Coordinates of C-alpha atoms in Angstrom, one line a residue:
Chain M
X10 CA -130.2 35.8 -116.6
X11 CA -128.2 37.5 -113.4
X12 CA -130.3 40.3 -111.5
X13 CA -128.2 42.2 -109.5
X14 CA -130.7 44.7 -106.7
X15 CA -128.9 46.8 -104.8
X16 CA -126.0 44.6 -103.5
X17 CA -123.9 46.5 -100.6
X18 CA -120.7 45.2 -99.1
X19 CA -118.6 46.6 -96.7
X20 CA -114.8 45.3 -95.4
X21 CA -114.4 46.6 -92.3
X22 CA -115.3 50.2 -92.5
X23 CA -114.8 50.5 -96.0
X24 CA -117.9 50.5 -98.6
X25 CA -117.1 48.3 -101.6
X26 CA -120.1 48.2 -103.0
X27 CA -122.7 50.6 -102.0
X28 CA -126.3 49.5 -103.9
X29 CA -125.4 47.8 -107.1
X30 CA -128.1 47.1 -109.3
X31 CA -127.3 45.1 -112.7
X32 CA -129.4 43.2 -115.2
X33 CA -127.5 40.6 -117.4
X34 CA -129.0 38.7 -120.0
X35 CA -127.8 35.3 -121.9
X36 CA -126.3 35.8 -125.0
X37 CA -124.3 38.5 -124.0
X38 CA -121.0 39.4 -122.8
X39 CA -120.6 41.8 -120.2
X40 CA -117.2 43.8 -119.9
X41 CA -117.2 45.1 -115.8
X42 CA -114.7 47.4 -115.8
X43 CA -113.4 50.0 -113.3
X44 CA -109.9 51.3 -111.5
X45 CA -108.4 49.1 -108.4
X46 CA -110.3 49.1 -105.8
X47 CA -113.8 49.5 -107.6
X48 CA -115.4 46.6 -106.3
X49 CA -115.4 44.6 -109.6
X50 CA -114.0 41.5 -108.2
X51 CA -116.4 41.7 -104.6
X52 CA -119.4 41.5 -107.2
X53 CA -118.2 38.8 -109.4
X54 CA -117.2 36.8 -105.7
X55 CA -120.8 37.8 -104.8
X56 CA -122.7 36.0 -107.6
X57 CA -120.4 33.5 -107.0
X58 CA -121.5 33.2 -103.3
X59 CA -117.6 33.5 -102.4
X60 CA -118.8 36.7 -100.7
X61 CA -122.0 37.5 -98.7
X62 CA -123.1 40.1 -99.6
X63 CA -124.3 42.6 -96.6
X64 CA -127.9 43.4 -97.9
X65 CA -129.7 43.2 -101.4
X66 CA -130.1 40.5 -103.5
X67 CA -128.5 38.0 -106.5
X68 CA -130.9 36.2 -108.4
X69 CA -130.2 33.6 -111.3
X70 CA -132.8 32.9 -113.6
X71 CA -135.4 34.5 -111.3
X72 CA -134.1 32.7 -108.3
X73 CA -131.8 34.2 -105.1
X74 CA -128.6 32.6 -104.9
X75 CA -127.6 34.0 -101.5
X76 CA -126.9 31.0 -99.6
X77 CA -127.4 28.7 -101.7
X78 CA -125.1 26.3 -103.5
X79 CA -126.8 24.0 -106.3
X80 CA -126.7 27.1 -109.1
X81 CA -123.0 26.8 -109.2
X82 CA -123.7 24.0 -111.3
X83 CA -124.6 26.6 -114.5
X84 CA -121.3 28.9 -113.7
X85 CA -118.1 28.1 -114.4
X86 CA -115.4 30.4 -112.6
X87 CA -111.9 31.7 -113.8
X88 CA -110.5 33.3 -110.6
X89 CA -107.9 36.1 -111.1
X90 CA -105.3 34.8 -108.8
X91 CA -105.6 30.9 -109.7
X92 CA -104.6 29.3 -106.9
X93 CA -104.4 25.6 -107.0
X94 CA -103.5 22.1 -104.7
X95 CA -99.5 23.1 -105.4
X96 CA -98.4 19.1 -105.2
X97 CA -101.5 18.2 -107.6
X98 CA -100.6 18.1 -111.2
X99 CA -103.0 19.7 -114.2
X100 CA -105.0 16.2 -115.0
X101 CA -105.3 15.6 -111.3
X102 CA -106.9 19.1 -111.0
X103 CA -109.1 18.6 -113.7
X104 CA -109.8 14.6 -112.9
X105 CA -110.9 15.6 -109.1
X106 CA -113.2 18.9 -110.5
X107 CA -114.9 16.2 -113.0
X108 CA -115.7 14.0 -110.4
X109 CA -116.6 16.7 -107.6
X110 CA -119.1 18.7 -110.5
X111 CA -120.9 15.2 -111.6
X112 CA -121.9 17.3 -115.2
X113 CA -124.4 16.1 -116.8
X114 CA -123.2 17.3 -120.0
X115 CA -120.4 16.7 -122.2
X116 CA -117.2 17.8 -121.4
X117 CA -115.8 20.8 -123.9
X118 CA -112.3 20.0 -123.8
X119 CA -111.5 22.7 -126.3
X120 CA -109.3 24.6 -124.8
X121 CA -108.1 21.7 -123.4
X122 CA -106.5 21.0 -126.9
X123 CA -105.8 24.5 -128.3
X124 CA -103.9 25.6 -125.2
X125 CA -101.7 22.5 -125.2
X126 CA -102.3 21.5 -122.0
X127 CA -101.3 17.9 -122.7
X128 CA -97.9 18.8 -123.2
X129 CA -97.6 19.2 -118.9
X130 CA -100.5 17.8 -118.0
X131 CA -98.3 15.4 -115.6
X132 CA -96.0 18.4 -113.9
X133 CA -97.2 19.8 -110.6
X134 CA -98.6 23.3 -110.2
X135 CA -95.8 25.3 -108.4
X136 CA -93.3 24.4 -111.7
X137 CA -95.6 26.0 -113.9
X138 CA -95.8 29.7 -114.9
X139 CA -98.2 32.1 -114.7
X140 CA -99.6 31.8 -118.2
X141 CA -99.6 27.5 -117.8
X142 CA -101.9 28.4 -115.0
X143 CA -103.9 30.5 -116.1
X144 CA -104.9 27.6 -119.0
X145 CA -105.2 25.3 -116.7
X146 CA -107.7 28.0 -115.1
X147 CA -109.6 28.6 -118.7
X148 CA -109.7 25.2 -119.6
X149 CA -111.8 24.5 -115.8
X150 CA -114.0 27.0 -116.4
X151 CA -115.4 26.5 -119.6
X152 CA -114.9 22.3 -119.5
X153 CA -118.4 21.8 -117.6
X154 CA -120.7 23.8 -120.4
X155 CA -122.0 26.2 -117.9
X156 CA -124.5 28.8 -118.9
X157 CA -123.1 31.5 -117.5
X158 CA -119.1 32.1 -117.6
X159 CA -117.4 34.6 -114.9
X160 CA -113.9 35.5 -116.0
X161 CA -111.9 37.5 -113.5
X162 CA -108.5 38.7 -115.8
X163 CA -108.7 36.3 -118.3
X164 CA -106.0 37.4 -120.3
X165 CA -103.5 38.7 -117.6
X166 CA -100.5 36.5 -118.2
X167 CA -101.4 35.0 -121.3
X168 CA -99.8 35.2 -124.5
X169 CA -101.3 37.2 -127.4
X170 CA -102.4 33.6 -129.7
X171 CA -103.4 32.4 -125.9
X172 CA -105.1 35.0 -125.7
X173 CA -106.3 35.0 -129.6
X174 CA -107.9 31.2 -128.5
X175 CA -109.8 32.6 -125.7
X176 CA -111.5 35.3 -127.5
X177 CA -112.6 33.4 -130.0
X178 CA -113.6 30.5 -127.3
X179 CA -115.4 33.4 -125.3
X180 CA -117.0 34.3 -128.6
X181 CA -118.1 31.0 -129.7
X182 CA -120.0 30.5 -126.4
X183 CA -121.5 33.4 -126.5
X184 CA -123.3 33.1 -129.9
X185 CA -124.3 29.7 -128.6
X186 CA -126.5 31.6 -126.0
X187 CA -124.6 31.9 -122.8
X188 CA -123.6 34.8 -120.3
X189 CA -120.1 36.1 -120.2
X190 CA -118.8 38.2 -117.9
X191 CA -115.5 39.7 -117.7
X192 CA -113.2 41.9 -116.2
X193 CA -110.4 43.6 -116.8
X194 CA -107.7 46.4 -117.2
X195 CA -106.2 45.5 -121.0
X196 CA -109.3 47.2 -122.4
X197 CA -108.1 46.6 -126.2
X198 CA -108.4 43.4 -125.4
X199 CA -112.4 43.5 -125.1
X200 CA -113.2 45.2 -127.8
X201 CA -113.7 41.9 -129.6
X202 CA -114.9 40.5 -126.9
X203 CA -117.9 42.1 -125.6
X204 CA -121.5 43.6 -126.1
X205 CA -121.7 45.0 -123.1
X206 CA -120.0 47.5 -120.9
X207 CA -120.5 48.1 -117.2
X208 CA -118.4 51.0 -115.6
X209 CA -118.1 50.8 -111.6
X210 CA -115.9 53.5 -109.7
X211 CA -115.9 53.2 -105.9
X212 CA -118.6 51.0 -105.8
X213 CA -121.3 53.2 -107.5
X214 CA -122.1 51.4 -111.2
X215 CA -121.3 54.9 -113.8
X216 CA -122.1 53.5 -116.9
X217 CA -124.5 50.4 -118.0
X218 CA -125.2 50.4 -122.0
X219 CA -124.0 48.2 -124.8
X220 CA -121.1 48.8 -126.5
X221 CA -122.6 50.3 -129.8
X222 CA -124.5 52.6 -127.2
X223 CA -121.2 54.0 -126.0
X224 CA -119.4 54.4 -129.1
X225 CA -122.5 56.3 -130.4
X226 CA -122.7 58.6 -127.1
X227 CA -119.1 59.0 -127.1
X228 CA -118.4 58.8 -131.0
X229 CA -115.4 56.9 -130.5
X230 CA -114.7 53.8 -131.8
X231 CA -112.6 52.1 -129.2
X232 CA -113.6 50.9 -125.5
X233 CA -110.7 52.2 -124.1
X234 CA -111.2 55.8 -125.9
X235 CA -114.8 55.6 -124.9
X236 CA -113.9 55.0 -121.3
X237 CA -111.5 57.8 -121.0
X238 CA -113.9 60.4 -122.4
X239 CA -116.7 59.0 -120.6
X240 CA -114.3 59.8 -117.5
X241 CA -112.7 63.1 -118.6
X242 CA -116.5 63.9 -118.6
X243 CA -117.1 63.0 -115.1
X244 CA -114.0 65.2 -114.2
X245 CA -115.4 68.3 -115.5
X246 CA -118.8 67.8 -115.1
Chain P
X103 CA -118.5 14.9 -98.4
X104 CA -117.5 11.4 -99.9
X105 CA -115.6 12.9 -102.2
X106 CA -114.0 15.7 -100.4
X107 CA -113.3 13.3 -97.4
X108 CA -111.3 11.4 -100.2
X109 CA -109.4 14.2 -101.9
X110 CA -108.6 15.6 -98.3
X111 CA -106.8 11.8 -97.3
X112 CA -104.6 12.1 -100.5
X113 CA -103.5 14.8 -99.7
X114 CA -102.3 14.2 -96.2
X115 CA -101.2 11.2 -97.7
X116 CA -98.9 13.0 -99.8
X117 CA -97.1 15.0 -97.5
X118 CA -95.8 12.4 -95.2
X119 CA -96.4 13.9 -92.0
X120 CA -98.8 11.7 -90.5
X121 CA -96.7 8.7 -91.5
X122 CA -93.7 9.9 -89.5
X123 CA -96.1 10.6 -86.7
X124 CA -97.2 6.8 -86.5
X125 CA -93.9 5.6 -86.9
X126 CA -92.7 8.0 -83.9
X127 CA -96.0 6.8 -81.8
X128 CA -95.2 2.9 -82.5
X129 CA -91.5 3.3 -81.7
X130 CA -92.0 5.4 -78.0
X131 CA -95.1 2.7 -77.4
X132 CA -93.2 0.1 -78.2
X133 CA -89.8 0.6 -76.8
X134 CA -91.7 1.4 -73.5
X135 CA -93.5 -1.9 -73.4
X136 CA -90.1 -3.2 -74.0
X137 CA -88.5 -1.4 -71.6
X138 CA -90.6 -2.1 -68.6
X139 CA -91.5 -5.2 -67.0
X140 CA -94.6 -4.5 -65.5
X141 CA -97.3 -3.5 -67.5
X142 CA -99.3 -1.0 -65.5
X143 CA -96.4 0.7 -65.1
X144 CA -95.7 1.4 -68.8
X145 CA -99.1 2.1 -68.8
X146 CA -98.8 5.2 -66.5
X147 CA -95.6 6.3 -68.8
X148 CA -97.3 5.7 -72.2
X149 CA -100.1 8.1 -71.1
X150 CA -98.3 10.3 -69.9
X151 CA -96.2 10.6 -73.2
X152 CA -99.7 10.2 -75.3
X153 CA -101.4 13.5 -73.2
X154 CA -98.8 15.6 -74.1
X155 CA -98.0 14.9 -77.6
X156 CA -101.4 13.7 -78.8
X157 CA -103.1 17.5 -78.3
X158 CA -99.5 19.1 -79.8
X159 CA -99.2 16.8 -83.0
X160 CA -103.5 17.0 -83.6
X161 CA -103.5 20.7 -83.3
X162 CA -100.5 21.8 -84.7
X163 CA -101.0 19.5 -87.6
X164 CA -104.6 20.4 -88.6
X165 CA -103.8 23.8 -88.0
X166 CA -101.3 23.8 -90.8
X167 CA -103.2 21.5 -92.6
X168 CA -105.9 23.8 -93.0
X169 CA -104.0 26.7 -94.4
X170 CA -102.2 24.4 -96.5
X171 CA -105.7 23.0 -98.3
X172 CA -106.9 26.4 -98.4
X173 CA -106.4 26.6 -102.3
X174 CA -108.0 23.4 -102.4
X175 CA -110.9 25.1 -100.1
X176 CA -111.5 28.0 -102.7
X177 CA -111.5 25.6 -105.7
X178 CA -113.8 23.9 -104.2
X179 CA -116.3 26.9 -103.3
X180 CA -116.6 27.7 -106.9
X181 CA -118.1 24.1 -107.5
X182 CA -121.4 23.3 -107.2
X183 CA -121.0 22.2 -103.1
X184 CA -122.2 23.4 -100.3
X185 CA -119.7 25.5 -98.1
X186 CA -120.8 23.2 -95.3
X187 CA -119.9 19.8 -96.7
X188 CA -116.4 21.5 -97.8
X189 CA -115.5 22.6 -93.9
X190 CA -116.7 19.2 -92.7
X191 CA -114.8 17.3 -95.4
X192 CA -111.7 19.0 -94.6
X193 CA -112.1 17.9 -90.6
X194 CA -113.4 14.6 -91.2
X195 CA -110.1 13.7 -93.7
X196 CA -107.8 15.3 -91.1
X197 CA -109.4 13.6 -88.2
X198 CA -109.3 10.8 -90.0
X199 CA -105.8 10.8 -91.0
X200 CA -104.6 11.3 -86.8
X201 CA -106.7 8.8 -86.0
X202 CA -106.0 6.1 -87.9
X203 CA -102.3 7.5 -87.2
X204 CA -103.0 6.9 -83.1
X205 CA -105.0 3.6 -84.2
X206 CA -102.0 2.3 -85.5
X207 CA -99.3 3.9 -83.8
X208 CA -100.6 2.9 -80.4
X209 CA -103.2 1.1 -80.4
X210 CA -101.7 -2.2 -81.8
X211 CA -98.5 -2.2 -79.6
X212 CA -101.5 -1.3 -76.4
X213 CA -103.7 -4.1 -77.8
X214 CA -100.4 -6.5 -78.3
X215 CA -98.4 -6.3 -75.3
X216 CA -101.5 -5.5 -72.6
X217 CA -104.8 -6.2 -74.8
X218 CA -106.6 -5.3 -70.8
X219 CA -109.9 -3.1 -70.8
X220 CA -107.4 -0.4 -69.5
X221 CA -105.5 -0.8 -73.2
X222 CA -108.8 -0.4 -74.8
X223 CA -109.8 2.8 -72.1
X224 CA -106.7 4.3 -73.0
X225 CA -107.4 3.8 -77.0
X226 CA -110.9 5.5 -76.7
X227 CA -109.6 8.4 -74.7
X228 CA -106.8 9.0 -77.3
X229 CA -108.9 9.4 -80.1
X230 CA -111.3 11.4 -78.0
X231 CA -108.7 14.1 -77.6
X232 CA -107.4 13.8 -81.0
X233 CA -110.8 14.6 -82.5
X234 CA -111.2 17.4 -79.4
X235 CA -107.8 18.7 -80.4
X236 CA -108.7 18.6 -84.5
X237 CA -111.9 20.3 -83.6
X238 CA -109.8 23.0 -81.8
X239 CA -107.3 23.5 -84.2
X240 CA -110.5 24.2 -86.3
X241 CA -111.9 27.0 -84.7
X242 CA -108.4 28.5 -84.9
X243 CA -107.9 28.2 -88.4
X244 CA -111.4 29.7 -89.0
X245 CA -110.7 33.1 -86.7
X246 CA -108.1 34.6 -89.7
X247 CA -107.0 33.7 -92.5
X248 CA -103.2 34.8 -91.3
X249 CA -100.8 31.1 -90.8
X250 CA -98.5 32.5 -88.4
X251 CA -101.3 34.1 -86.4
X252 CA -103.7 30.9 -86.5
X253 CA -100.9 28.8 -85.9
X254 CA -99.8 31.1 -82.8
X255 CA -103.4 30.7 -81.3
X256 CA -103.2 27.0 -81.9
X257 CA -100.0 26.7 -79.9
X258 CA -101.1 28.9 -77.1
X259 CA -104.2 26.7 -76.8
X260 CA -102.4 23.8 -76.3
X261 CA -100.5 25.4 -74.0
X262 CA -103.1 26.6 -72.0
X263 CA -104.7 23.3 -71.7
X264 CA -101.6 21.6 -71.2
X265 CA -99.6 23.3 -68.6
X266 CA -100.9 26.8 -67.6
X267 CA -104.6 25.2 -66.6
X268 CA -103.0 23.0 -64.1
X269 CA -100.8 25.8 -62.8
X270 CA -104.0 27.9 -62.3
X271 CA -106.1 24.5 -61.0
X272 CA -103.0 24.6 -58.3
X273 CA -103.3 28.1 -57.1
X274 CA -106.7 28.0 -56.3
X275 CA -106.7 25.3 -54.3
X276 CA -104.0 26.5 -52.8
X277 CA -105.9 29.6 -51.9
X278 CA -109.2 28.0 -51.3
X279 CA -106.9 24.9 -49.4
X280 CA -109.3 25.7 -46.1
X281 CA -113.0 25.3 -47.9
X282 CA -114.6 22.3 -49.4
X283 CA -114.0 22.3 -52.7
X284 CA -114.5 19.1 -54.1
X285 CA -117.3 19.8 -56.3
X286 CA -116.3 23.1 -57.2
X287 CA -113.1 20.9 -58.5
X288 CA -115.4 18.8 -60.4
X289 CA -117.0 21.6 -62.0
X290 CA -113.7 22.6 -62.9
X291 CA -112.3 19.6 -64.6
X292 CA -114.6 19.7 -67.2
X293 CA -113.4 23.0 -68.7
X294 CA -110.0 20.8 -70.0
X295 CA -110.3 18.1 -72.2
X296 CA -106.5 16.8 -71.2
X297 CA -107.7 16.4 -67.8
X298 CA -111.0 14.6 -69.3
X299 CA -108.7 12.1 -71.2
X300 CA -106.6 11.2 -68.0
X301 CA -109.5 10.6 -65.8
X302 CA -111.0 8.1 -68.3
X303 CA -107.5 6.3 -68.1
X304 CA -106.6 6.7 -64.4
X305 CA -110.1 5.8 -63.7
X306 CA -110.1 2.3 -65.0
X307 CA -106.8 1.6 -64.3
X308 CA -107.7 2.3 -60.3
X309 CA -105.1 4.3 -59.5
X310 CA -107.3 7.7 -59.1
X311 CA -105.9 9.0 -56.4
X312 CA -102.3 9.0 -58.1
X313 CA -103.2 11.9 -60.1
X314 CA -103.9 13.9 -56.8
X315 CA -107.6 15.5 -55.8
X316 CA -109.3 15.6 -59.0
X317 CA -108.7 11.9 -59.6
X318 CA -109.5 11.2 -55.9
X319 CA -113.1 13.6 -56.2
X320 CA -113.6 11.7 -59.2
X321 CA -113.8 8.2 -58.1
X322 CA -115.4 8.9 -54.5
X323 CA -118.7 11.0 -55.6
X324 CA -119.2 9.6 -58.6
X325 CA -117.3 6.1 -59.0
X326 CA -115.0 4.3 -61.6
X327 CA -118.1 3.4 -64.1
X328 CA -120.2 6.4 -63.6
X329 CA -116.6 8.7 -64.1
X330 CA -115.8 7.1 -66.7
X331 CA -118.6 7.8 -68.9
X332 CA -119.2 11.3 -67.4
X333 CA -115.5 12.4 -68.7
X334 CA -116.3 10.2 -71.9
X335 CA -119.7 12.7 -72.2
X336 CA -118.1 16.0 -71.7
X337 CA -114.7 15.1 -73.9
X338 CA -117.6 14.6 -76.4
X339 CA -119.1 18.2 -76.0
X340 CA -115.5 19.3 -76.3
X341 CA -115.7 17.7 -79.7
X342 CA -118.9 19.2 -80.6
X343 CA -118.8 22.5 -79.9
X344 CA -115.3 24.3 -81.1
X345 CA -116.4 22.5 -84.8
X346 CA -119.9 24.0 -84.5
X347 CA -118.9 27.6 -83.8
X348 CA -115.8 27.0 -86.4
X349 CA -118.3 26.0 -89.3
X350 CA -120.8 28.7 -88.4
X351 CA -117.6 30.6 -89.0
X352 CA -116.4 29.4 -92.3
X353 CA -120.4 29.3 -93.2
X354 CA -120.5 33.1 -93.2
X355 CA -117.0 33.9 -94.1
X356 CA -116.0 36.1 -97.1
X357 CA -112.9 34.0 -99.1

């Protein structure tokens, strides 16, 4: 469980954030959605303790996480720009982040196998595309079992059965009890996805409800047809 | 930090540099042995050579070996490790690395063809101001995340402490040339580690007054021995505190 009290960040002199509060249980997946510039990616970073946040508070499982390190352990992280060692090739990655984590549990080589990644396992990063990365990417973040999941654009880049394997993957984990959390702009995309949908716009939070919530309130039956008369609302309210 | 420290030598490993930087420091230490009969004297010319390009090659290298490891950095900060054992990985493997380069590069061709105390002296003093130069090259890196800019300040620093601080050291006593100044000149060698690493040398090898007034200051208030391990002392602070300030940095940094 991630509880989110009034997190504020500011970049220079602009507000990012200013007083998020979210509650996120297990067993869910949360869609954080939002134009450029909403300060989706500054909160994910913050739970991730990439970013400090200026005041407020993260807590995992009842615990802060600001400045500490050990709960990275439960998360595993796909980053929306992946950015790797360039000269290290994919089972090099994965070998060093094996022995760096020290997981207790099984390794979930899953996607490991659906996504092919044996077939250039041996090439180094900089020949590979965008959408070889980004498997590489996937197949780190959910290879350690974490409870909670944080995926930053999972699907930018990949190709629709890719991405077909990741839903389902994202799914699957899910059911088994664990946290997901995702952003992103290809909102048909979620709609399988997700349970629950978190709307931020210039770091206020707008909406916070589960999906079936929003469909009811908006009687639409798609996320992205919710979202844009949830924000043709705002306009003319 | 094991770990890190290990992933951080591959690395530098990989990209050759270092390796081409031993093989440049064994060739000039070697052809100068070779060159000159006596050895004191190619003593005097192998540190001279080592003061100059010891602080360029340490800072210019970790430098760019930080921004280069910076993916590595940000994979690494979405593991379970502490920011703090990431930084000081990354500075122990690339002090490491120039070390072991110097160790090799000029140490064995010192310890072969002179094998004196001066020989070991001169050893000590080069690592000192390859581990003050990594440390500065550090606190660079950590001040923006822009190369060119970081490596710009890196440069400049080495210039400053390489030829402008001696320029300025020579003005003022060329303005103050009718006051007693010695200890004031004391004070003042402390604030640059290049001068630090040639006292330790010039010190032992008895020749203090060659490098002028600091040297001579040096030797008459406070004596070879005592000097020696005064300069060792305050090259160590000069290790210590550019890393401190460049973790507390990184510690609070957003990536």
């Amino acid at each position: 469980m991630i509880q989110i009290e009034e997190v504020k960040k500011k970049f220079g002199r602009l507000q990012v954030l200013k007083g998020i509060s979210v509650l996120m249980r297990p067993s869910a997946a949360y869609a954080l959605i939002g134009p450029n510039g909403s300060g989706k990616t500054t909160l994910l970073k913050s739970v991730l303790g990439l970013v400090r946040p200026d005041s407020g508070d993260i807590q995992l499982n009842g615990q802060s996480i600001l400045g500490q390190w050990q709960y990275r352990q439960l998360i595993g992280y796909m980053a929306q720009i992946s950015r790797y060692p360039e000269n290290m090739t994919p089972v090099q990655i994965i070998n060093m982040v094996k022995d760096i984590r020290q997981s207790q549990h099984q390794y979930d080589m899953e996607l490991f196998e659906e996504f092919k990644i044996k077939k250039f396992e041996n090439k180094p990063m900089h020949s590979l595309s965008g959408g070889m990365r980004q498997k590489v990417n996937a197949c780190l973040a959910f290879m350690f079992q974490p409870a909670v999941i944080i995926l930053d654009e999972p699907t930018a880049g990949l190709d629709p059965l890719s991405t077909e394997i990741l839903k389902e993957k994202i799914n699957g984990i899910r059911q088994k009890g664990k946290l997901v959390i995702i952003t992103s702009h290809i909102l048909s995309d979620l709609d399988e996805m997700i349970t629950h949908v978190i709307y931020l716009n210039e770091g206020n939070k707008i909406i916070d409800s589960t999906l079936e919530q929003l469909h009811d309130r908006t009687k639409t039956e798609k996320l992205s047809h919710a979202i844009a008369s949830i924000m043709n609302e705002e306009n003319n309210a | 930090m094991l770990k890190i420290i290990k992933y951080v030598l591959l690395d530098i490993i990989r990209s050759r540099t270092v390796i081409g930087y031993t093989l440049f420091l064994l060739l000039t230490s070697w052809g100068i042995f070779l060159l000159d009969d006596s050895t004191s004297k190619s003593l005097i010319s192998l540190v001279n050579i080592i003061l100059v390009v010891l602080p360029l090659v340490s800072i210019i290298f970790s430098t760019i070996h930080f921004y280069n490891s910076y993916e590595f950095i940000e994979l690494m900060l979405a593991q379970p490790v502490k920011r703090a054992t990431i930084f000081t990985g990354s500075y122990i493997g690339a002090a490491l690395a120039l070390c072991l380069a110097y160790l090799v590069g000029a140490g064995i061709p010192l310890m072969i063809f002179d094998g004196s105390a001066t020989a070991v002296t001169m050893i000590a003093s080069g690592l000192m101001i390859t581990l003050v130069f990594v440390s500065l090259a550090y606190l660079a890196a950590s001040l923006t995340r822009d190369k060119a800019k970081g490596t710009g300040i890196a440069i400049l620093t080495w210039f400053f402490f390489a030829v402008i601080y001696d320029a300025l050291l020579l003005l003022l006593l060329f303005l103050f040339a009718d006051y007693p100044v010695e200890n004031f000149l004391l004070g003042i060698t402390f604030l640059n580690p290049v001068d630090l690493a040639r006292l330790m040398v010039l010190l032992k090898m008895d020749v203090a007054a060659l490098m002028g007034m600091t040297g001579a200051v040096y030797s008459e208030l406070l004596g070879s021995l005592k000097g020696m391990l005064v300069a060792g002392l305050v090259s160590l602070v000069w290790v210590v505190w550019p890393f401190l300030l460049s973790l507390r940095i990184f510690n609070k940094k957003d990536i």
